[in-house]
Tab-separated table of C-alpha atoms in Angstrom:
chain	number	residue	atom	x	y	z
A	92	UNK	CA	0.000	0.000	0.000
A	93	UNK	CA	1.002	3.597	-0.596
A	94	UNK	CA	-0.245	6.737	1.120
A	95	UNK	CA	-0.675	10.142	-0.492
A	96	UNK	CA	-0.945	13.202	1.755
A	97	UNK	CA	-2.135	16.412	0.109
A	98	UNK	CA	-1.924	19.600	2.182
A	99	UNK	CA	-4.435	21.950	0.575
A	100	UNK	CA	-5.671	25.361	1.614
A	101	UNK	CA	-8.954	24.045	3.035
A	102	UNK	CA	-7.815	20.666	4.342
A	103	UNK	CA	-5.387	17.743	4.388
A	104	UNK	CA	-6.421	14.722	2.343
A	105	UNK	CA	-5.010	11.248	2.976
A	106	UNK	CA	-5.449	8.621	0.241
A	107	UNK	CA	-4.544	4.921	0.337
A	108	UNK	CA	-3.581	3.197	-2.920
A	109	UNK	CA	-2.521	-0.389	-3.491
A	110	UNK	CA	0.300	-1.664	-5.696
A	111	UNK	CA	-2.053	-1.889	-8.675
A	112	UNK	CA	-2.939	1.791	-8.179
A	113	UNK	CA	-6.456	1.050	-6.993
A	114	UNK	CA	-7.757	3.597	-4.494
A	115	UNK	CA	-8.551	1.806	-1.254
A	116	UNK	CA	-9.856	4.719	0.787
A	117	UNK	CA	-9.449	8.395	1.612
A	118	UNK	CA	-10.209	10.780	4.442
A	119	UNK	CA	-9.689	14.450	5.219
A	120	UNK	CA	-9.057	16.886	8.032
A	121	UNK	CA	-10.335	20.452	7.678
A	122	UNK	CA	-8.331	23.694	7.734
A	123	UNK	CA	-9.294	27.360	8.011
A	124	UNK	CA	-7.511	30.445	6.677
A	125	UNK	CA	-6.864	33.506	8.848
A	126	UNK	CA	-7.140	36.909	7.148
A	127	UNK	CA	-6.118	39.417	9.873
A	128	UNK	CA	-5.726	42.293	7.379
A	129	UNK	CA	-6.847	42.962	3.783
A	130	UNK	CA	-4.652	40.980	1.393
A	131	UNK	CA	-3.277	38.757	4.169
A	132	UNK	CA	-3.740	34.974	4.220
A	133	UNK	CA	-2.178	32.819	6.931
A	134	UNK	CA	-2.326	29.406	8.607
A	135	UNK	CA	-0.775	27.974	11.751
A	136	UNK	CA	1.470	25.032	10.740
A	137	UNK	CA	0.320	23.210	13.879
A	138	UNK	CA	-3.108	23.004	12.237
A	139	UNK	CA	-1.577	21.129	9.272
A	140	UNK	CA	-0.328	18.434	11.630
A	141	UNK	CA	-3.680	18.291	13.417
A	142	UNK	CA	-5.543	17.939	10.105
A	143	UNK	CA	-3.115	15.256	8.882
A	144	UNK	CA	-3.530	13.343	12.153
A	145	UNK	CA	-7.316	13.582	11.815
A	146	UNK	CA	-7.257	12.333	8.226
A	147	UNK	CA	-5.001	9.371	9.023
A	148	UNK	CA	-6.995	8.517	12.164
A	149	UNK	CA	-10.177	8.390	10.073
A	150	UNK	CA	-8.459	6.148	7.547
A	151	UNK	CA	-7.318	3.850	10.328
A	152	UNK	CA	-10.878	3.489	11.626
A	153	UNK	CA	-11.932	1.835	8.373
A	154	UNK	CA	-8.691	0.648	6.735
A	155	UNK	CA	-6.316	-0.310	9.554
A	156	UNK	CA	-5.108	-3.442	7.763
A	157	UNK	CA	-4.355	-1.518	4.561
A	158	UNK	CA	-2.609	1.239	6.517
A	159	UNK	CA	-0.394	-1.382	8.138
A	160	UNK	CA	0.805	-2.417	4.672
A	161	UNK	CA	2.008	1.076	3.652
A	162	UNK	CA	5.537	1.017	2.242
A	163	UNK	CA	5.762	4.497	0.773
A	164	UNK	CA	4.276	7.943	1.467
A	165	UNK	CA	4.103	10.785	-1.041
A	166	UNK	CA	3.521	14.436	-0.211
A	167	UNK	CA	1.709	17.157	-2.120
A	168	UNK	CA	0.983	20.651	-0.941
A	169	UNK	CA	-0.114	24.198	-1.542
A	170	UNK	CA	2.875	26.035	-2.981
A	171	UNK	CA	4.786	29.214	-2.091
A	172	UNK	CA	3.955	29.328	1.643
A	173	UNK	CA	6.675	30.789	3.900
A	174	UNK	CA	7.036	28.539	6.960
A	175	UNK	CA	9.741	30.035	9.159
A	176	UNK	CA	11.542	27.976	11.801
A	177	UNK	CA	14.206	28.778	14.376
A	178	UNK	CA	17.286	26.772	15.317
A	179	UNK	CA	15.152	24.314	17.293
A	180	UNK	CA	12.552	23.907	14.480
A	181	UNK	CA	10.000	25.992	16.385
A	182	UNK	CA	7.595	27.940	14.164
A	183	UNK	CA	8.347	31.669	14.366
A	184	UNK	CA	5.084	33.068	12.962
A	185	UNK	CA	1.975	31.878	11.079
A	186	UNK	CA	2.751	30.661	7.563
A	187	UNK	CA	2.181	33.316	4.881
A	188	UNK	CA	0.169	31.501	2.201
A	189	UNK	CA	0.241	31.410	-1.607
A	190	UNK	CA	-2.714	33.807	-1.970
A	191	UNK	CA	-1.328	36.425	0.417
A	192	UNK	CA	-0.546	39.642	-1.474
A	193	UNK	CA	0.985	41.864	1.228
A	194	UNK	CA	4.461	41.652	-0.324
A	195	UNK	CA	3.556	43.184	-3.693
A	196	UNK	CA	6.030	46.048	-3.237
A	197	UNK	CA	8.845	43.681	-2.298
A	198	UNK	CA	7.942	41.439	-5.250
A	199	UNK	CA	8.139	44.371	-7.647
A	200	UNK	CA	11.521	45.371	-6.250
A	201	UNK	CA	12.949	41.856	-6.637
A	202	UNK	CA	11.410	41.528	-10.092
A	203	UNK	CA	13.287	44.680	-11.065
A	204	UNK	CA	16.540	42.758	-10.532
A	205	UNK	CA	17.123	41.078	-13.926
A	206	UNK	CA	18.744	37.968	-12.446
A	207	UNK	CA	15.440	36.782	-10.959
A	208	UNK	CA	13.663	36.325	-14.292
A	209	UNK	CA	16.881	35.132	-15.935
A	210	UNK	CA	17.514	32.349	-13.407
A	211	UNK	CA	14.015	31.361	-12.285
A	212	UNK	CA	12.257	31.793	-15.640
A	213	UNK	CA	9.394	33.555	-13.871
A	214	UNK	CA	8.121	36.914	-12.762
A	215	UNK	CA	8.567	37.402	-9.020
A	216	UNK	CA	4.899	37.272	-8.055
A	217	UNK	CA	3.715	38.607	-4.666
A	218	UNK	CA	2.490	35.118	-3.782
A	219	UNK	CA	5.950	33.567	-4.205
A	220	UNK	CA	8.130	32.860	-1.189
A	221	UNK	CA	11.108	35.188	-1.666
A	222	UNK	CA	9.170	38.489	-1.469
A	223	UNK	CA	7.463	37.225	1.684
A	224	UNK	CA	10.855	36.905	3.350
A	225	UNK	CA	11.737	40.395	2.139
A	226	UNK	CA	8.500	41.628	3.755
A	227	UNK	CA	9.312	39.839	7.037
A	228	UNK	CA	12.799	41.352	7.066
A	229	UNK	CA	11.336	44.822	6.579
A	230	UNK	CA	8.343	44.538	8.916
A	231	UNK	CA	9.290	41.857	11.459
A	232	UNK	CA	13.091	42.126	11.708
A	233	UNK	CA	13.246	40.369	15.065
A	234	UNK	CA	11.630	37.299	13.475
A	235	UNK	CA	13.791	37.465	10.342
A	236	UNK	CA	16.914	37.488	12.495
A	237	UNK	CA	15.896	34.160	14.051
A	238	UNK	CA	15.104	32.332	10.795
A	239	UNK	CA	17.158	29.131	10.557
A	240	UNK	CA	14.947	27.274	8.076
A	241	UNK	CA	12.505	28.343	5.378
A	242	UNK	CA	10.200	25.451	4.474
A	243	UNK	CA	7.279	25.114	2.093
A	244	UNK	CA	4.056	23.810	3.671
A	245	UNK	CA	4.298	20.166	2.579
A	246	UNK	CA	7.964	20.126	3.606
A	247	UNK	CA	6.973	21.147	7.119
A	248	UNK	CA	4.803	18.022	7.132
A	249	UNK	CA	7.867	16.077	5.971
A	250	UNK	CA	9.873	17.468	8.898
A	251	UNK	CA	7.156	16.204	11.238
A	252	UNK	CA	7.004	12.837	9.464
A	253	UNK	CA	10.735	12.190	9.097
A	254	UNK	CA	12.783	14.783	10.973
A	255	UNK	CA	14.405	15.804	7.660
A	256	UNK	CA	14.708	19.320	6.222
A	257	UNK	CA	14.184	18.446	2.548
A	258	UNK	CA	12.266	19.670	-0.484
A	259	UNK	CA	11.993	18.842	-4.179
A	260	UNK	CA	12.161	20.664	-7.493
A	261	UNK	CA	8.540	21.350	-8.441
A	262	UNK	CA	7.591	23.093	-5.188
A	263	UNK	CA	10.941	24.863	-4.819
A	264	UNK	CA	10.590	26.332	-8.317
A	265	UNK	CA	7.825	28.538	-6.882
A	266	UNK	CA	10.062	30.261	-4.335
A	267	UNK	CA	11.988	32.638	-6.684
A	268	UNK	CA	15.224	31.177	-5.287
A	269	UNK	CA	15.642	28.171	-7.602
A	270	UNK	CA	17.747	28.167	-10.756
A	271	UNK	CA	14.939	26.385	-12.599
A	272	UNK	CA	16.989	25.285	-15.595
A	273	UNK	CA	19.796	23.840	-13.450
A	274	UNK	CA	17.398	22.536	-10.757
A	275	UNK	CA	19.405	23.896	-7.813
A	276	UNK	CA	19.281	26.754	-5.314
A	277	UNK	CA	20.812	30.020	-6.537
A	278	UNK	CA	23.212	31.581	-4.045
A	279	UNK	CA	22.891	34.983	-5.729
A	280	UNK	CA	19.072	35.005	-5.582
A	281	UNK	CA	19.147	34.003	-1.925
A	282	UNK	CA	21.689	36.727	-1.209
A	283	UNK	CA	19.345	39.275	-2.799
A	284	UNK	CA	16.907	38.539	0.042
A	285	UNK	CA	19.664	38.384	2.694
A	286	UNK	CA	19.502	34.603	3.021
A	287	UNK	CA	21.970	31.728	2.567
A	288	UNK	CA	21.684	28.258	1.104
A	289	UNK	CA	22.174	26.765	4.588
A	290	UNK	CA	18.694	28.136	5.455
A	291	UNK	CA	17.137	26.149	2.611
A	292	UNK	CA	16.194	22.454	2.718
A	293	UNK	CA	18.225	19.912	0.737
A	294	UNK	CA	16.812	19.251	-2.733
A	295	UNK	CA	15.814	15.938	-4.316
A	296	UNK	CA	13.606	14.954	-7.249
A	297	UNK	CA	9.949	14.299	-6.494
A	298	UNK	CA	10.396	10.579	-7.231
A	299	UNK	CA	13.379	10.204	-4.868
A	300	UNK	CA	13.297	8.963	-1.290
A	301	UNK	CA	13.424	11.932	1.090
A	302	UNK	CA	13.481	10.366	4.536
A	303	UNK	CA	11.728	7.541	6.371
A	304	UNK	CA	8.740	7.710	8.673
A	305	UNK	CA	9.650	8.279	12.330
A	306	UNK	CA	9.187	5.091	14.388
A	307	UNK	CA	6.799	6.736	16.866
A	308	UNK	CA	4.424	7.778	14.062
A	309	UNK	CA	4.681	4.372	12.395
A	310	UNK	CA	3.761	2.725	15.705
A	311	UNK	CA	0.857	5.120	16.284
A	312	UNK	CA	-0.594	4.408	12.844
A	313	UNK	CA	0.073	0.696	12.917
A	314	UNK	CA	2.715	0.763	10.179
A	315	UNK	CA	5.918	-1.230	9.971
A	316	UNK	CA	9.480	0.126	10.014
A	317	UNK	CA	11.270	1.732	7.093
A	318	UNK	CA	8.340	3.466	5.385
A	319	UNK	CA	9.860	5.654	2.664
A	320	UNK	CA	8.691	9.274	2.268
A	321	UNK	CA	9.056	10.527	-1.311
A	322	UNK	CA	10.196	13.973	-2.350
A	323	UNK	CA	6.650	14.609	-3.537
A	324	UNK	CA	5.449	17.656	-5.436
A	325	UNK	CA	3.729	20.997	-5.345
A	326	UNK	CA	-0.018	20.565	-5.688
A	327	UNK	CA	-0.261	21.217	-9.413
A	328	UNK	CA	2.655	18.979	-10.341
A	329	UNK	CA	1.205	16.290	-8.051
A	330	UNK	CA	-2.158	16.608	-9.794
A	331	UNK	CA	-0.317	16.253	-13.098
A	332	UNK	CA	1.256	13.018	-11.848
A	333	UNK	CA	-2.201	11.816	-10.817
A	334	UNK	CA	-3.636	12.739	-14.214
A	335	UNK	CA	-0.700	11.347	-16.180
A	336	UNK	CA	0.059	14.841	-17.501
A	337	UNK	CA	3.770	14.191	-17.804
A	338	UNK	CA	4.395	14.138	-21.576
A	339	UNK	CA	4.679	16.774	-24.292
A	340	UNK	CA	1.302	18.170	-25.390
A	341	UNK	CA	-0.613	16.865	-22.375
A	342	UNK	CA	-2.569	19.478	-20.417
A	343	UNK	CA	-5.242	19.882	-17.771
A	344	UNK	CA	-7.418	22.653	-16.454
A	345	UNK	CA	-7.965	22.620	-12.699
A	346	UNK	CA	-11.015	24.305	-11.178
A	347	UNK	CA	-10.131	24.455	-7.518
A	348	UNK	CA	-9.871	27.395	-5.121
A	349	UNK	CA	-7.559	28.830	-7.733
A	350	UNK	CA	-7.614	27.939	-11.421
A	351	UNK	CA	-4.737	26.406	-13.347
A	352	UNK	CA	-4.041	25.647	-16.991
A	353	UNK	CA	-1.116	23.194	-16.864
A	354	UNK	CA	0.981	21.941	-19.794
A	355	UNK	CA	3.761	19.356	-19.444
A	356	UNK	CA	7.074	19.870	-21.262
A	357	UNK	CA	9.261	16.815	-21.815
A	358	UNK	CA	12.920	17.709	-21.256
A	359	UNK	CA	12.317	21.234	-22.535
A	360	UNK	CA	12.601	24.246	-20.273
A	361	UNK	CA	10.893	27.136	-22.095
A	362	UNK	CA	10.550	30.183	-19.832
A	363	UNK	CA	8.685	33.273	-21.006
A	364	UNK	CA	8.170	35.412	-17.897
A	365	UNK	CA	6.846	38.386	-19.881
A	366	UNK	CA	3.654	36.386	-20.542
A	367	UNK	CA	3.175	35.842	-16.765
A	368	UNK	CA	3.200	32.100	-17.430
A	369	UNK	CA	4.852	29.991	-14.723
A	370	UNK	CA	7.753	27.828	-15.923
A	371	UNK	CA	8.512	25.291	-13.183
A	372	UNK	CA	10.293	21.992	-12.726
A	373	UNK	CA	7.972	18.991	-12.894
A	374	UNK	CA	7.998	16.333	-10.179
A	375	UNK	CA	9.652	13.846	-12.551
A	376	UNK	CA	13.390	14.138	-13.265
A	377	UNK	CA	14.493	16.221	-16.271
A	378	UNK	CA	10.934	17.381	-16.922
A	379	UNK	CA	9.454	20.863	-16.706
A	380	UNK	CA	6.011	22.359	-17.121
A	381	UNK	CA	4.281	25.627	-17.890
A	382	UNK	CA	1.088	26.878	-16.322
A	383	UNK	CA	-1.135	29.880	-16.180
A	384	UNK	CA	-2.629	30.553	-12.754
A	385	UNK	CA	-5.703	32.566	-11.769
A	386	UNK	CA	-6.212	33.267	-8.079
A	387	UNK	CA	-10.009	32.822	-7.844
A	388	UNK	CA	-11.816	29.979	-9.620
A	389	UNK	CA	-14.263	28.141	-7.359
A	390	UNK	CA	-13.354	30.855	-4.847
A	391	UNK	CA	-15.278	33.297	-7.060
A	392	UNK	CA	-18.372	31.087	-7.099
A	393	UNK	CA	-18.062	30.510	-3.340
A	394	UNK	CA	-17.904	34.276	-2.792
A	395	UNK	CA	-21.053	34.693	-4.905
A	396	UNK	CA	-22.649	31.895	-2.878
A	397	UNK	CA	-21.885	33.708	0.376
A	398	UNK	CA	-23.326	36.980	-0.906
A	399	UNK	CA	-26.531	35.424	-2.272
A	400	UNK	CA	-27.112	32.913	0.527
A	401	UNK	CA	-27.425	30.042	-1.971
A	402	UNK	CA	-25.112	27.066	-2.286
A	403	UNK	CA	-22.871	26.816	-5.323
A	404	UNK	CA	-24.892	23.805	-6.516
A	405	UNK	CA	-28.153	25.754	-6.201
A	406	UNK	CA	-26.712	28.672	-8.124
A	407	UNK	CA	-25.414	26.607	-11.026
A	408	UNK	CA	-28.604	24.510	-11.188
A	409	UNK	CA	-30.571	27.707	-11.878
A	410	UNK	CA	-28.739	27.951	-15.208
A	411	UNK	CA	-29.967	24.591	-16.465
A	412	UNK	CA	-27.954	22.182	-18.610
A	413	UNK	CA	-27.714	24.065	-21.917
A	414	UNK	CA	-25.045	26.707	-22.360
A	415	UNK	CA	-26.405	30.206	-22.876
A	416	UNK	CA	-24.939	33.009	-24.943
A	417	UNK	CA	-23.124	35.573	-22.764
A	418	UNK	CA	-25.404	38.402	-21.688
A	419	UNK	CA	-24.626	42.042	-20.991
A	420	UNK	CA	-23.097	41.421	-17.540
A	421	UNK	CA	-19.355	40.776	-17.328
A	422	UNK	CA	-17.534	39.620	-14.188
A	423	UNK	CA	-13.801	39.964	-13.538
A	424	UNK	CA	-12.820	37.385	-10.876
A	425	UNK	CA	-9.958	39.378	-9.372
A	426	UNK	CA	-11.149	39.033	-5.770
A	427	UNK	CA	-7.603	38.805	-4.426
A	428	UNK	CA	-5.660	40.230	-7.362
A	429	UNK	CA	-4.501	38.224	-10.366
A	430	UNK	CA	-1.428	36.394	-11.609
A	431	UNK	CA	-1.685	35.333	-15.253
A	432	UNK	CA	-1.625	37.483	-17.326
A	433	UNK	CA	-1.604	40.697	-15.276
A	434	UNK	CA	0.672	40.080	-12.265
A	435	UNK	CA	-1.442	42.569	-10.317
A	436	UNK	CA	-1.857	42.096	-6.578
A	437	UNK	CA	-3.926	45.217	-6.031
A	438	UNK	CA	-6.582	44.888	-8.740
A	439	UNK	CA	-10.007	43.758	-7.522
A	440	UNK	CA	-13.035	42.150	-9.135
A	441	UNK	CA	-16.002	43.880	-10.717
A	442	UNK	CA	-19.446	43.301	-12.219
A	443	UNK	CA	-19.975	45.465	-15.310
A	444	UNK	CA	-23.161	45.967	-17.308
A	445	UNK	CA	-25.632	45.557	-14.446
A	446	UNK	CA	-29.258	46.510	-15.103
A	447	UNK	CA	-32.645	46.216	-13.394
A	448	UNK	CA	-33.102	42.955	-15.272
A	449	UNK	CA	-29.869	41.434	-13.853
A	450	UNK	CA	-31.192	38.523	-11.813
A	451	UNK	CA	-29.246	36.207	-9.523
A	452	UNK	CA	-28.994	33.666	-12.350
A	453	UNK	CA	-27.596	36.323	-14.686
A	454	UNK	CA	-24.903	37.145	-12.124
A	455	UNK	CA	-24.105	33.453	-11.634
A	456	UNK	CA	-23.713	33.035	-15.377
A	457	UNK	CA	-21.376	36.047	-15.439
A	458	UNK	CA	-19.261	34.602	-12.595
A	459	UNK	CA	-18.804	31.281	-14.420
A	460	UNK	CA	-18.009	33.065	-17.679
A	461	UNK	CA	-15.564	35.386	-15.933
A	462	UNK	CA	-13.550	32.427	-14.656
A	463	UNK	CA	-13.746	30.804	-18.107
A	464	UNK	CA	-12.371	33.979	-19.690
A	465	UNK	CA	-9.620	34.206	-17.066
A	466	UNK	CA	-8.573	30.681	-18.061
A	467	UNK	CA	-8.695	31.790	-21.706
A	468	UNK	CA	-6.220	34.518	-20.702
A	469	UNK	CA	-3.920	31.738	-19.482
A	470	UNK	CA	-4.346	29.862	-22.770
A	471	UNK	CA	-3.319	32.977	-24.695
A	472	UNK	CA	-0.314	33.421	-22.388
A	473	UNK	CA	0.732	29.792	-22.961
A	474	UNK	CA	0.452	30.362	-26.706
A	475	UNK	CA	2.672	33.423	-26.383
A	476	UNK	CA	5.182	31.190	-24.570
A	477	UNK	CA	5.222	28.776	-27.501
A	478	UNK	CA	2.823	26.106	-26.210
A	479	UNK	CA	0.050	24.838	-28.476
A	480	UNK	CA	-2.759	22.793	-26.954
A	481	UNK	CA	-5.261	20.616	-28.808
A	482	UNK	CA	-7.385	19.545	-25.821
A	483	UNK	CA	-7.427	19.678	-22.015
A	484	UNK	CA	-8.619	17.392	-19.217
A	485	UNK	CA	-10.734	18.900	-16.429
A	486	UNK	CA	-10.116	18.234	-12.733
A	487	UNK	CA	-11.053	19.915	-9.454
A	488	UNK	CA	-14.297	20.580	-7.614
A	489	UNK	CA	-15.607	23.006	-10.222
A	490	UNK	CA	-15.429	20.279	-12.878
A	491	UNK	CA	-18.604	18.775	-11.393
A	492	UNK	CA	-20.576	21.579	-13.084
A	493	UNK	CA	-21.318	20.553	-16.659
A	494	UNK	CA	-22.447	24.080	-17.464
A	495	UNK	CA	-19.099	25.453	-16.348
A	496	UNK	CA	-17.173	22.855	-18.362
A	497	UNK	CA	-19.193	23.700	-21.457
A	498	UNK	CA	-18.459	27.376	-20.842
A	499	UNK	CA	-14.721	26.675	-20.551
A	500	UNK	CA	-14.678	24.488	-23.662
A	501	UNK	CA	-16.408	27.243	-25.635
A	502	UNK	CA	-14.242	30.040	-24.237
A	503	UNK	CA	-11.057	28.091	-25.067
A	504	UNK	CA	-12.538	26.629	-28.261
A	505	UNK	CA	-10.937	23.332	-27.232
A	506	UNK	CA	-12.475	19.966	-26.310
A	507	UNK	CA	-12.502	19.264	-22.553
A	508	UNK	CA	-12.049	15.639	-21.522
A	509	UNK	CA	-13.567	14.241	-18.340
A	510	UNK	CA	-11.649	11.344	-16.788
A	511	UNK	CA	-13.418	8.089	-15.951
A	512	UNK	CA	-14.795	7.806	-12.430
A	513	UNK	CA	-12.078	8.102	-9.860
A	514	UNK	CA	-9.998	10.598	-7.946
A	515	UNK	CA	-6.908	11.493	-9.969
A	516	UNK	CA	-5.944	14.635	-8.119
A	517	UNK	CA	-2.985	15.691	-6.013
A	518	UNK	CA	-3.347	13.053	-3.259
A	519	UNK	CA	-3.382	10.282	-5.894
A	520	UNK	CA	-0.369	11.812	-7.616
A	521	UNK	CA	1.418	11.970	-4.268
A	522	UNK	CA	0.649	8.283	-3.636
A	523	UNK	CA	2.105	7.472	-7.068
A	524	UNK	CA	5.304	9.322	-6.121
A	525	UNK	CA	5.382	7.332	-2.877
A	526	UNK	CA	5.173	4.109	-4.898
A	527	UNK	CA	8.003	5.172	-7.222
A	528	UNK	CA	10.270	6.216	-4.331
A	529	UNK	CA	9.636	2.999	-2.406
A	530	UNK	CA	9.951	0.565	-5.334
A	531	UNK	CA	12.158	2.258	-7.920
A	532	UNK	CA	9.432	1.822	-10.558
A	533	UNK	CA	9.652	3.670	-13.891
A	534	UNK	CA	7.861	7.032	-13.389
A	535	UNK	CA	6.455	7.041	-16.935
A	536	UNK	CA	4.979	3.570	-16.395
A	537	UNK	CA	3.355	4.618	-13.114
A	538	UNK	CA	2.077	8.085	-14.063
A	539	UNK	CA	-0.313	7.022	-16.823
A	540	UNK	CA	-3.462	8.896	-17.854
A	541	UNK	CA	-6.932	7.648	-16.868
A	542	UNK	CA	-9.513	6.597	-19.402
A	543	UNK	CA	-11.632	9.429	-20.794
A	544	UNK	CA	-15.273	8.987	-19.814
A	545	UNK	CA	-16.628	11.836	-21.900
A	546	UNK	CA	-15.541	14.789	-23.983
A	547	UNK	CA	-17.340	18.128	-23.807
A	548	UNK	CA	-16.931	19.905	-27.114
A	549	UNK	CA	-17.170	23.662	-27.611
A	550	UNK	CA	-20.668	24.863	-28.492
A	551	UNK	CA	-19.842	25.807	-32.061
A	552	UNK	CA	-22.852	28.083	-32.471
A	553	UNK	CA	-21.791	30.118	-29.405
A	554	UNK	CA	-18.056	30.389	-30.136
A	555	UNK	CA	-18.447	33.789	-31.922
A	556	UNK	CA	-20.591	35.196	-29.085
A	557	UNK	CA	-18.062	33.930	-26.535
A	558	UNK	CA	-15.244	35.519	-28.534
A	559	UNK	CA	-17.057	38.867	-28.513
A	560	UNK	CA	-17.709	38.581	-24.766
A	561	UNK	CA	-14.055	37.657	-24.151
A	562	UNK	CA	-12.853	40.754	-26.002
A	563	UNK	CA	-15.235	42.860	-23.860
A	564	UNK	CA	-13.791	41.125	-20.793
A	565	UNK	CA	-10.262	41.955	-21.961
A	566	UNK	CA	-11.091	45.659	-22.362
A	567	UNK	CA	-12.360	45.939	-18.786
A	568	UNK	CA	-9.058	45.298	-16.995
A	569	UNK	CA	-7.245	48.413	-18.254
A	570	UNK	CA	-10.372	50.469	-17.574
A	571	UNK	CA	-10.692	49.413	-13.927
A	572	UNK	CA	-6.925	49.529	-13.489
A	573	UNK	CA	-6.916	53.173	-14.523
A	574	UNK	CA	-9.929	53.926	-12.314
A	575	UNK	CA	-8.147	52.380	-9.310
A	576	UNK	CA	-5.008	54.467	-9.722
């Protein structure tokens, strides 16, 4: 058996998989996000351990025998979080999360140093880790002075699991400290934020062994000795491993809290930071990937749900099954700023074109379309970076809405594949990495794609109307940007 642990923003998911890659069971522990000030987003790392313990305890209640047979554990996690530890591994402050935008000034300053884009292949986004440390140095100098280790969220779980300070390439590529082409820490980039390589974890590939489970945890969970913990992956690369998106031309769109358009690149590192596309290491050796990221996908629908007092399912059911032509209302989903293509931490969302006739359903339709158009922005950015896609596979909670998938297919003018029944997300990808690390199996043979259950084609008759609505959507950003200045 193999265990995948996925540390998300809203919870920790634990998934058991057998040697034939059949899912045996899964369980979760919930997490909350603290927002003490506008633009801030934090979590207490102690809550990650509590949620992981809860998830594994629930698994043990129903699958104790399978848990006892675990030989490898893989880790996946939300990227970019700054988890700061002192000399004794004590947490110095709450972790600053991926969707925290307080360090936008520090990010702009670092991005003005040409070596960052040259070495990392990426814009220095406010959500990345390096500007967060620059913010801590400026605003909490007494904490910065005590920093002995900077760990990403999943790697803090690894420290708890194994006692090792280690990370891997895919997650570390989102820090702005990694030489992404050479797959190693950059001493000069670290020095630019007054840090040293000794404060970084050791680096391995996501398929490598990166410690063994501590005996006291193995005993508590009923596992045997010598359980290998894999390097693992950042959440999107782990999802790609779960989906089999590891070869040239393969791509997925993820509708989670954030939205991602992810394209694998076999042995080709093709950065184009000017397009605001992320160029990161993949979790598999000598493999990279590109992705466009929007900060609010299902988060936008959940916000609309909170405002209207209706569940997301109720809201989308009001639209029916058949895709409608875009109306006069346009929604920009920039509730916490935006990454691709704008790299703008301060911009905020807007409804435009409201009238007396704008019902709740009309607003819901606009929210779904706004996210679809934001993903289209990522597609255009990927094209500018030299990536051509012929189809995408949909994953994430938002992919349960057929209306939304039809909207995305039509906005992208690409077919959207739905995988056969099963959970092929980050926890499954992490379990696959645990299997590879424990057995030495061929990564390409393990990380295969699921069968396609159904393909949702673009609504050909609505493609022109969607194109017109997308161009209207594109014109709104500069208008609201100027109004906000």
